Structures are given as structure tokens and as C-alpha cells.
Amino acid sequence: MTLSTTSKPYSANCEVLLGKSLAELTDWVQQHGQPAYRGKQLYQWLYQKGARSLLDITVFPKQWRNLMADYPLGRSTIHHCSIAPDGTRKYLLRLVDGLIIEAVGIPTAKRLTVCVSSQVGCPMNCDFCATGKGGFTRNLQAYEIVDQVLTVQSDFGQRVSNVVFMGMGEPLMNIAQTVAAVKSLNQDLGIGQRSLTVSTVGIPGKIKQLADHKLQIVLAISLHAPNQELRAKLIPTAKNYPLARLLQECRQYVSITGRRVTFEYILLAGVNDLPEHAGELATCLKGFQTHVNLIPYNPIDEVDYQRPNRNRIEQFKQSLEKSKIAVSVRYSRGLEADAACGQLRASSMQAEEAID
Ligand code: SAH
């Protein structure tokens, strides 16, 4: 059956289907001339089978599928994929509007973790981060976050077990869509909330706002410095968010959600990796039941920080251990194969460890 564009039973700027709930999809199929039970089928094909087009949904009548073939589902396309020797796959995904984002799939023996972007670019401009250097373009919609997980899942042909919000962007600057994506990953894709990690540098008031959603996710705080002065140098937005207040909001998060927070700490040689920094960090985190992830800096072109040698990293780690702080270091494998994705990858491996 061939149809001219004008005969399409929907408008050109119709809403995409990914992101809709079962009830919304049921309404939608009925509005488009199908019985209500097709809503459940559509839901399953979107979220479980990862359909990319209504044409894929072979349980639907052929004539209707042809009629609706171009209706937008909201899926991205894989623009580029590079595979590291250890199996990690870094994707550049092209969104419906042509913008490009990063997502990473990290396989381990028992898991498949996906590192997702929450924004196109990032407005935080942290000094050591490649994404910030490229500026900020826009927030992602929840369905564009879910799409990343579906894409990696079908490319690996394996169920995704964990998701970390550690790709491009600052999730708490896009909190509504981040929370919606978390709920969808949990309810629609069936990924446990405890297997979802949201990572943030901290935005005043937003950690409390997130806590009020009472999710059971892992909250990871990108701390990176043990005092306000150094932190404000590395993370420009920290100037307006004193470390004491950030830690206070973290305590509030713990008391509202009953969940721990973890802290991420990039190690930059000679900048924040000295014995006194480890001591200060231990003092900062006193009273927190927490886990610290040390991330040896992954060099980027734009700045000339150095990664500390293994000795220094070990010393820093041991110093925290002496203060009874649970700590792990994740060295990134496969970095050489695709240096550009190293940063994203190193941090996502790190978060996977945090979930252990
Ligand atoms: N905006 C959020 C999430 C994205 S960044 C946040 O800051 O937490 C995810 C992690 O990657 C953060 O801990 C970030 O500090 C880290 N990261 C950024 N640049 C890095 C680099 N060059 N080397 C190692 N880790 C880096």
C-alpha cells in the first residue's frame, strides 16, 4: 500500500512514542484505530524488544504498519562505535535533531553497564573534563536517555544490568528528565533502582530535591577536592556551593532516602593527591558511611594535569583506609584503543565498582 505524505494519519510534529507509559500508549493506539490490547504489545516492543520503527512490530496488521511506517519512535542512530580490546564499546549516537551524544557499554563477566549522557555537552565546565570544554547545547529528554540504554542493549544482544549517569552533562541540571528516565529504566526496562547511579558535582538545593523523590538509586558525588578553595579551582560552579553545604545536603539525602552516597575523587598529580589532601578528605567524610572511588586522571588535550604514578595512588588509598574509609581505585583498561573515550569510560568503570 503506498500513501502520499498528505495522507499520513498524524501530523509532522507529532510526539515520539518512546517515553510514553503503557496507559498513554494504549490511548495512542486507540486514537489511531487499533484496539486497546495493542497498547500492551506496543509497550513491549518499544521497551523490551527495542523496536526502531512501527514496521518492526510484526504482531500489528501489515496495512496499518505501512500506513504508520514513518511515525517517529524517538530512537537515535549509531553514528560511530569503537570497540576497546577489553570489549568496552563507545558510541556516538545521532539524535533525531542531528545532535551527537556519547554512550558507553561496559561488559564484565556478570554485567553489562551502560554509561549514559544526560545533556548534549555540559554547562559545568570542570577544569579537567573534556565534555565541558565543548560547551553546552541542550538538555536530553528522558526518552533520549532511555534510548541510549536500549541501543547498547540491542548492540550487545545482552540485557543491561546497570546504568550510570556519567556520560556528557550534569544530571541535576536536568533533574526532571533524569528522574523520569530513572523511573522508566526501572519500570519499563526492569532495571533495579539500586543498579542505577546518578553522578553529580552538586547543584545547590538539587540533592534535596532528588532525595524527595525517595528513589533507591546510588548517588555519586564528584568531590575531587577536600577543601572549598581547591574545589572551587577545579569546579567553577563550586564557587557558589560551599563544600560544607554540599556535605550537609548529602547528609540530608542519606536521612531522607536511607541510602548511602558515594564520593568520586579524581587524582591529579601534585594538585589534590598529597598526603595532607588524603587527611583532609578523611576529616570531611567523618561520620559518613560511604565509599570513595579514586579515579586516576585521564589526560585530555586542553589542560596539562598529570596522572599520579601508582605509588602515589596507593599511598592515597592506604591513607584513607587507615581512617577506616572504604575506598577503591579503578585503573582504566583499553584506554589506548580509544583515548577520546577514556574519560567517560574510566568513570563508568568506577561507578560500576561503587555498585558492588
Ligand atoms: N556531571 C556529572 C556526571 C558526568 S562526569 C559529574 O560531574 O559527576 C562523570 C565523572 O567523570 C565525574 O566524576 C567526572 O569528574 C569524571 N571525569 C571527568 N573528566 C575526567 C578525566 N579527565 N579523567 C577522569 N575522570 C574524569
Coordinates of C-alpha atoms and ligand atoms in Angstrom, one line a residue:
M1 CA 0.0 0.0 0.0
T2 CA 1.5 3.3 -1.0
L3 CA 0.4 6.6 0.5
S4 CA 1.3 10.2 -0.2
T5 CA 2.7 12.3 2.7
T6 CA -0.6 14.2 3.0
S7 CA -2.5 11.1 3.7
K8 CA -0.5 10.3 6.9
P9 CA -2.8 9.9 9.8
Y10 CA -0.7 12.1 12.1
S11 CA 0.9 15.5 12.0
A12 CA 4.5 16.2 11.1
N13 CA 5.4 17.4 14.6
C14 CA 3.7 14.5 16.5
E15 CA 5.1 13.4 19.8
V16 CA 7.5 10.4 19.8
L17 CA 6.3 7.1 21.3
L18 CA 9.4 6.3 23.4
G19 CA 8.8 7.8 26.8
K20 CA 5.1 7.1 26.9
S21 CA 3.6 4.9 29.6
L22 CA 1.5 1.8 29.0
A23 CA -1.7 3.9 29.6
E24 CA -0.5 6.6 27.2
L25 CA 0.4 4.0 24.5
T26 CA -3.0 2.3 25.0
D27 CA -4.7 5.7 24.3
W28 CA -2.5 6.3 21.4
V29 CA -3.2 3.0 19.6
Q30 CA -6.9 3.6 20.1
Q31 CA -6.7 7.1 18.7
H32 CA -5.0 5.5 15.7
G33 CA -7.7 3.0 15.0
Q34 CA -6.4 0.0 16.9
P35 CA -8.0 -2.0 19.8
A36 CA -6.8 -1.2 23.3
Y37 CA -4.8 -4.5 23.7
R38 CA -2.4 -3.3 21.1
G39 CA -1.2 -0.8 23.6
K40 CA 0.5 -3.5 25.6
Q41 CA 2.0 -5.0 22.5
L42 CA 3.4 -1.6 21.5
Y43 CA 4.8 -1.1 25.0
Q44 CA 6.5 -4.5 25.0
W45 CA 8.0 -3.9 21.5
L46 CA 9.3 -0.5 22.5
Y47 CA 10.8 -1.2 25.8
Q48 CA 11.6 -4.9 25.7
K49 CA 12.3 -5.7 22.1
G50 CA 13.7 -2.2 21.3
A51 CA 11.7 -1.6 18.1
R52 CA 13.1 1.1 16.0
S53 CA 10.1 1.6 13.7
L54 CA 6.4 0.6 13.8
L55 CA 7.2 -1.5 10.7
D56 CA 9.3 -3.8 13.1
I57 CA 6.2 -4.7 15.1
T58 CA 5.2 -7.8 13.3
V59 CA 2.2 -8.6 15.5
F60 CA 0.5 -5.4 14.2
P61 CA -1.6 -5.6 11.0
K62 CA 0.6 -5.1 7.9
Q63 CA -1.6 -2.4 6.3
W64 CA -1.6 -0.3 9.5
R65 CA 2.2 -0.7 9.9
N66 CA 2.7 0.5 6.4
L67 CA 0.4 3.5 7.0
M68 CA 2.3 4.4 10.2
A69 CA 5.8 3.4 9.0
D70 CA 7.3 6.9 9.4
Y71 CA 5.7 7.7 12.7
P72 CA 8.7 8.7 15.0
L73 CA 9.5 6.4 17.8
G74 CA 12.3 8.7 19.1
R75 CA 15.2 6.3 18.5
S76 CA 18.7 7.6 17.8
T77 CA 21.0 6.0 15.2
I78 CA 24.6 4.8 15.8
H79 CA 26.8 7.4 14.2
H80 CA 30.0 5.7 15.3
C81 CA 31.1 2.8 17.5
S82 CA 34.6 2.0 18.6
I83 CA 35.5 -1.2 20.5
A84 CA 38.4 -1.4 23.0
P85 CA 40.4 -4.6 23.4
D86 CA 38.5 -5.4 26.7
G87 CA 35.2 -5.3 24.9
T88 CA 34.1 -1.8 26.0
R89 CA 32.1 -0.1 23.3
K90 CA 31.9 3.7 22.9
Y91 CA 29.1 5.0 20.8
L92 CA 28.5 8.3 19.3
L93 CA 24.7 8.5 18.8
R94 CA 22.9 10.8 16.4
L95 CA 19.7 12.2 18.0
V96 CA 16.5 12.9 16.0
D97 CA 17.6 16.6 15.6
G98 CA 21.0 15.6 14.4
L99 CA 23.0 16.4 17.6
I100 CA 25.6 13.8 18.7
I101 CA 26.0 12.4 22.2
E102 CA 28.2 9.7 23.8
A103 CA 27.2 6.5 25.4
V104 CA 29.4 3.6 26.6
G105 CA 28.7 -0.1 27.0
I106 CA 31.0 -1.8 29.5
P107 CA 30.7 -5.6 29.7
T108 CA 32.1 -7.6 32.6
A109 CA 31.7 -11.3 33.5
K110 CA 28.3 -10.8 35.2
R111 CA 27.1 -7.4 34.0
L112 CA 26.6 -5.0 31.2
T113 CA 26.8 -1.5 32.4
V114 CA 25.8 1.5 30.3
C115 CA 27.2 5.0 30.9
V116 CA 24.6 7.5 29.6
S117 CA 24.6 11.2 28.8
S118 CA 22.0 13.4 30.4
Q119 CA 22.7 16.6 28.3
V120 CA 24.3 17.4 25.0
G121 CA 27.5 18.9 26.2
C122 CA 27.8 20.2 29.8
P123 CA 27.4 23.7 31.4
M124 CA 29.6 22.9 34.4
N125 CA 33.0 23.5 32.8
C126 CA 35.1 21.5 35.2
D127 CA 38.8 22.2 34.5
F128 CA 39.8 18.6 33.9
C129 CA 36.8 17.4 31.9
A130 CA 36.8 17.1 28.1
T131 CA 33.0 17.5 27.8
G132 CA 32.9 20.9 29.5
K133 CA 35.4 22.2 27.0
G134 CA 33.0 21.7 24.2
G135 CA 30.2 23.8 25.9
F136 CA 26.6 23.1 26.4
T137 CA 23.9 22.7 23.8
R138 CA 20.7 21.3 25.4
N139 CA 19.1 19.0 27.9
L140 CA 18.2 15.5 26.9
Q141 CA 14.6 14.3 27.2
A142 CA 14.0 11.2 29.3
Y143 CA 13.3 9.1 26.2
E144 CA 16.7 10.1 24.8
I145 CA 18.4 8.7 27.9
V146 CA 16.3 5.5 27.8
D147 CA 17.1 5.2 24.1
Q148 CA 20.9 5.0 24.9
V149 CA 20.3 2.0 27.1
L150 CA 18.1 0.3 24.5
T151 CA 20.7 0.9 21.8
V152 CA 23.6 -0.5 23.8
Q153 CA 21.4 -3.5 24.9
S154 CA 20.5 -4.4 21.3
D155 CA 24.0 -3.8 20.0
F156 CA 25.4 -6.2 22.6
G157 CA 22.5 -8.6 22.3
Q158 CA 22.5 -8.8 26.1
R159 CA 20.4 -7.4 28.9
V160 CA 21.7 -4.2 30.5
S161 CA 22.1 -4.8 34.3
N162 CA 23.4 -1.4 35.4
V163 CA 23.2 2.2 34.3
V164 CA 25.5 5.1 35.4
F165 CA 24.7 8.7 34.6
M166 CA 28.3 9.6 34.0
G167 CA 28.4 10.5 30.3
M168 CA 28.0 14.0 28.9
G169 CA 26.2 16.5 31.1
E170 CA 25.2 17.2 34.7
P171 CA 22.1 15.2 35.6
L172 CA 21.0 17.5 38.3
M173 CA 20.8 20.4 35.9
N174 CA 18.3 18.3 34.1
I175 CA 16.6 16.8 37.1
A176 CA 13.1 16.3 35.9
Q177 CA 14.2 14.3 32.8
T178 CA 16.8 12.4 34.8
V179 CA 14.2 11.3 37.4
A180 CA 11.8 10.4 34.6
A181 CA 14.5 8.4 32.9
V182 CA 15.4 6.6 36.2
K183 CA 11.7 5.7 36.6
S184 CA 11.4 4.4 33.1
L185 CA 14.6 2.4 33.2
N186 CA 13.2 0.8 36.4
Q187 CA 9.6 0.3 35.4
D188 CA 9.7 -0.1 31.7
L189 CA 13.1 -1.8 31.2
G190 CA 13.1 -3.7 34.5
I191 CA 16.5 -2.5 35.8
G192 CA 16.6 -2.4 39.6
Q193 CA 16.9 1.1 41.1
R194 CA 19.9 0.0 43.1
S195 CA 21.6 -0.7 39.9
L196 CA 21.2 2.9 38.7
T197 CA 23.8 5.5 39.6
V198 CA 23.4 9.3 39.2
S199 CA 26.6 11.2 39.4
T200 CA 26.7 14.9 40.2
V201 CA 29.1 17.7 41.1
G202 CA 26.3 19.0 43.2
I203 CA 23.9 21.9 42.5
P204 CA 22.5 23.9 45.4
G205 CA 19.1 22.6 46.5
K206 CA 19.0 19.8 43.9
I207 CA 20.3 17.0 46.0
K208 CA 17.5 17.6 48.5
Q209 CA 15.1 17.8 45.5
L210 CA 16.3 14.4 44.3
A211 CA 16.1 13.0 47.8
D212 CA 12.4 14.0 48.0
H213 CA 11.7 11.6 45.1
K214 CA 12.8 8.8 47.5
L215 CA 14.4 6.7 44.9
Q216 CA 16.6 3.8 45.8
I217 CA 19.4 4.7 43.3
V218 CA 23.1 5.2 44.1
L219 CA 24.0 8.9 44.4
A220 CA 27.6 9.5 43.5
I221 CA 29.1 12.9 44.3
S222 CA 32.0 14.2 42.2
L223 CA 34.0 15.7 45.1
H224 CA 37.6 15.9 43.7
A225 CA 38.9 18.1 46.4
P226 CA 39.0 18.0 50.2
N227 CA 38.5 21.8 50.8
Q228 CA 36.5 24.6 49.3
E229 CA 39.4 26.6 47.9
L230 CA 40.8 23.8 45.8
R231 CA 37.4 22.5 44.8
A232 CA 36.3 25.9 43.5
K233 CA 39.5 26.0 41.4
L234 CA 38.7 22.6 39.8
I235 CA 35.0 23.0 39.5
P236 CA 34.0 26.6 38.7
T237 CA 30.4 26.2 39.8
A238 CA 31.5 25.1 43.3
K239 CA 32.3 28.8 44.0
N240 CA 28.6 29.2 44.7
Y241 CA 28.2 26.0 46.6
P242 CA 30.4 25.8 49.7
L243 CA 31.7 22.3 50.4
A244 CA 30.2 22.4 53.9
R245 CA 26.7 23.0 52.4
L246 CA 27.3 20.2 49.8
L247 CA 28.1 17.8 52.5
Q248 CA 25.2 18.9 54.6
E249 CA 22.8 18.2 51.7
C250 CA 24.5 14.8 51.3
R251 CA 23.7 14.1 54.9
Q252 CA 20.1 15.2 54.3
Y253 CA 20.0 12.9 51.3
V254 CA 21.1 9.9 53.4
S255 CA 18.5 10.7 56.1
I256 CA 15.6 11.1 53.7
T257 CA 16.4 8.1 51.4
G258 CA 18.1 5.8 53.8
R259 CA 20.7 5.3 51.1
R260 CA 24.4 5.9 51.2
V261 CA 26.2 8.3 48.9
T262 CA 29.5 7.5 47.3
F263 CA 32.2 10.1 46.6
E264 CA 34.3 10.3 43.4
Y265 CA 37.7 11.8 43.6
I266 CA 39.9 12.3 40.5
L267 CA 43.6 12.1 41.4
L268 CA 45.6 14.9 39.8
A269 CA 49.4 14.7 40.4
G270 CA 50.6 17.4 42.8
V271 CA 47.2 19.1 42.8
N272 CA 44.9 17.0 45.1
D273 CA 46.9 13.8 45.7
L274 CA 49.2 14.9 48.5
P275 CA 49.2 13.2 52.0
E276 CA 47.6 16.3 53.5
H277 CA 44.8 16.1 51.0
A278 CA 44.0 12.5 52.0
G279 CA 44.0 13.6 55.6
E280 CA 41.6 16.5 54.9
L281 CA 39.4 14.2 52.9
A282 CA 39.1 11.7 55.7
T283 CA 38.1 14.6 58.1
C284 CA 35.5 15.8 55.6
L285 CA 33.9 12.4 55.3
K286 CA 33.9 11.6 59.0
G287 CA 30.6 10.2 60.1
F288 CA 29.5 9.3 56.5
Q289 CA 29.0 5.6 55.8
T290 CA 30.5 5.9 52.4
H291 CA 32.6 4.5 49.7
V292 CA 35.3 6.6 47.9
N293 CA 36.2 5.9 44.3
L294 CA 39.6 7.2 43.3
I295 CA 39.8 7.9 39.6
P296 CA 43.3 8.4 38.3
Y297 CA 43.1 11.4 36.0
N298 CA 42.7 10.5 32.4
P299 CA 44.7 13.1 30.4
I300 CA 42.8 15.4 28.0
D301 CA 44.4 17.7 25.4
E302 CA 43.1 21.0 26.7
V303 CA 44.9 21.1 30.1
D304 CA 48.2 19.8 31.4
Y305 CA 47.3 18.0 34.6
Q306 CA 49.2 14.7 35.2
R307 CA 48.0 11.4 36.4
P308 CA 49.8 10.4 39.6
N309 CA 52.0 7.3 39.5
R310 CA 50.8 4.0 41.0
N311 CA 52.8 4.6 44.2
R312 CA 51.2 7.9 44.9
I313 CA 47.7 6.4 44.1
E314 CA 48.4 3.5 46.5
Q315 CA 49.6 5.9 49.3
F316 CA 46.5 8.0 48.9
K317 CA 44.3 4.9 49.1
Q318 CA 46.1 3.5 52.1
S319 CA 45.9 6.8 53.9
L320 CA 42.1 6.7 53.6
E321 CA 41.9 3.1 54.6
K322 CA 43.8 3.9 57.8
S323 CA 41.0 6.3 58.5
K324 CA 38.5 3.4 58.1
I325 CA 37.1 4.8 54.8
A326 CA 36.1 2.2 52.2
V327 CA 38.0 3.1 49.1
S328 CA 38.7 1.6 45.6
V329 CA 40.8 2.6 42.6
R330 CA 39.9 1.8 39.1
Y331 CA 42.6 1.8 36.5
S332 CA 41.2 2.0 33.1
R333 CA 42.0 -0.8 30.7
G334 CA 41.7 -0.4 26.9
L335 CA 42.4 3.3 27.1
E336 CA 45.0 3.3 24.3
A337 CA 42.4 1.9 21.8
D338 CA 40.3 5.0 22.0
A339 CA 41.8 7.7 24.1
A340 CA 39.0 10.1 23.4
C341 CA 36.5 7.9 25.3
G342 CA 38.8 7.2 28.2
Q343 CA 37.4 9.8 30.5
L344 CA 33.9 8.6 30.1
R345 CA 34.9 5.0 30.3
A346 CA 37.2 5.4 33.3
S347 CA 34.5 7.0 35.3
S348 CA 31.8 4.5 34.3
M349 CA 34.0 1.6 35.3
Q350 CA 34.5 3.4 38.6
A351 CA 30.8 3.6 39.2
E352 CA 30.3 0.0 38.4
E353 CA 32.7 -0.7 41.2
A354 CA 30.7 1.6 43.5
I355 CA 27.7 -0.6 43.0
D356 CA 29.4 -3.7 44.3
Ligands
SAH1 N1 28.4 15.9 35.7 C1 28.4 14.7 36.4 C2 28.4 13.5 35.6 C3 29.4 13.5 34.4 S1 31.1 13.3 34.7 C4 29.5 14.7 37.5 O1 30.4 15.5 37.4 O2 29.5 13.8 38.3 C5 31.3 11.7 35.3 C6 32.7 11.5 36.1 O3 33.8 11.6 35.2 C7 32.9 12.6 37.1 O4 33.3 12.1 38.3 C8 33.9 13.4 36.5 O5 34.6 14.2 37.4 C9 34.8 12.3 35.8 N2 35.8 12.9 34.8 C10 35.6 14.0 34.1 N3 36.8 14.2 33.4 C11 37.7 13.3 33.7 C12 39.0 13.0 33.4 N4 39.7 13.8 32.5 N5 39.6 11.9 33.9 C13 39.0 11.1 34.8 N6 37.7 11.3 35.2 C14 37.0 12.4 34.7

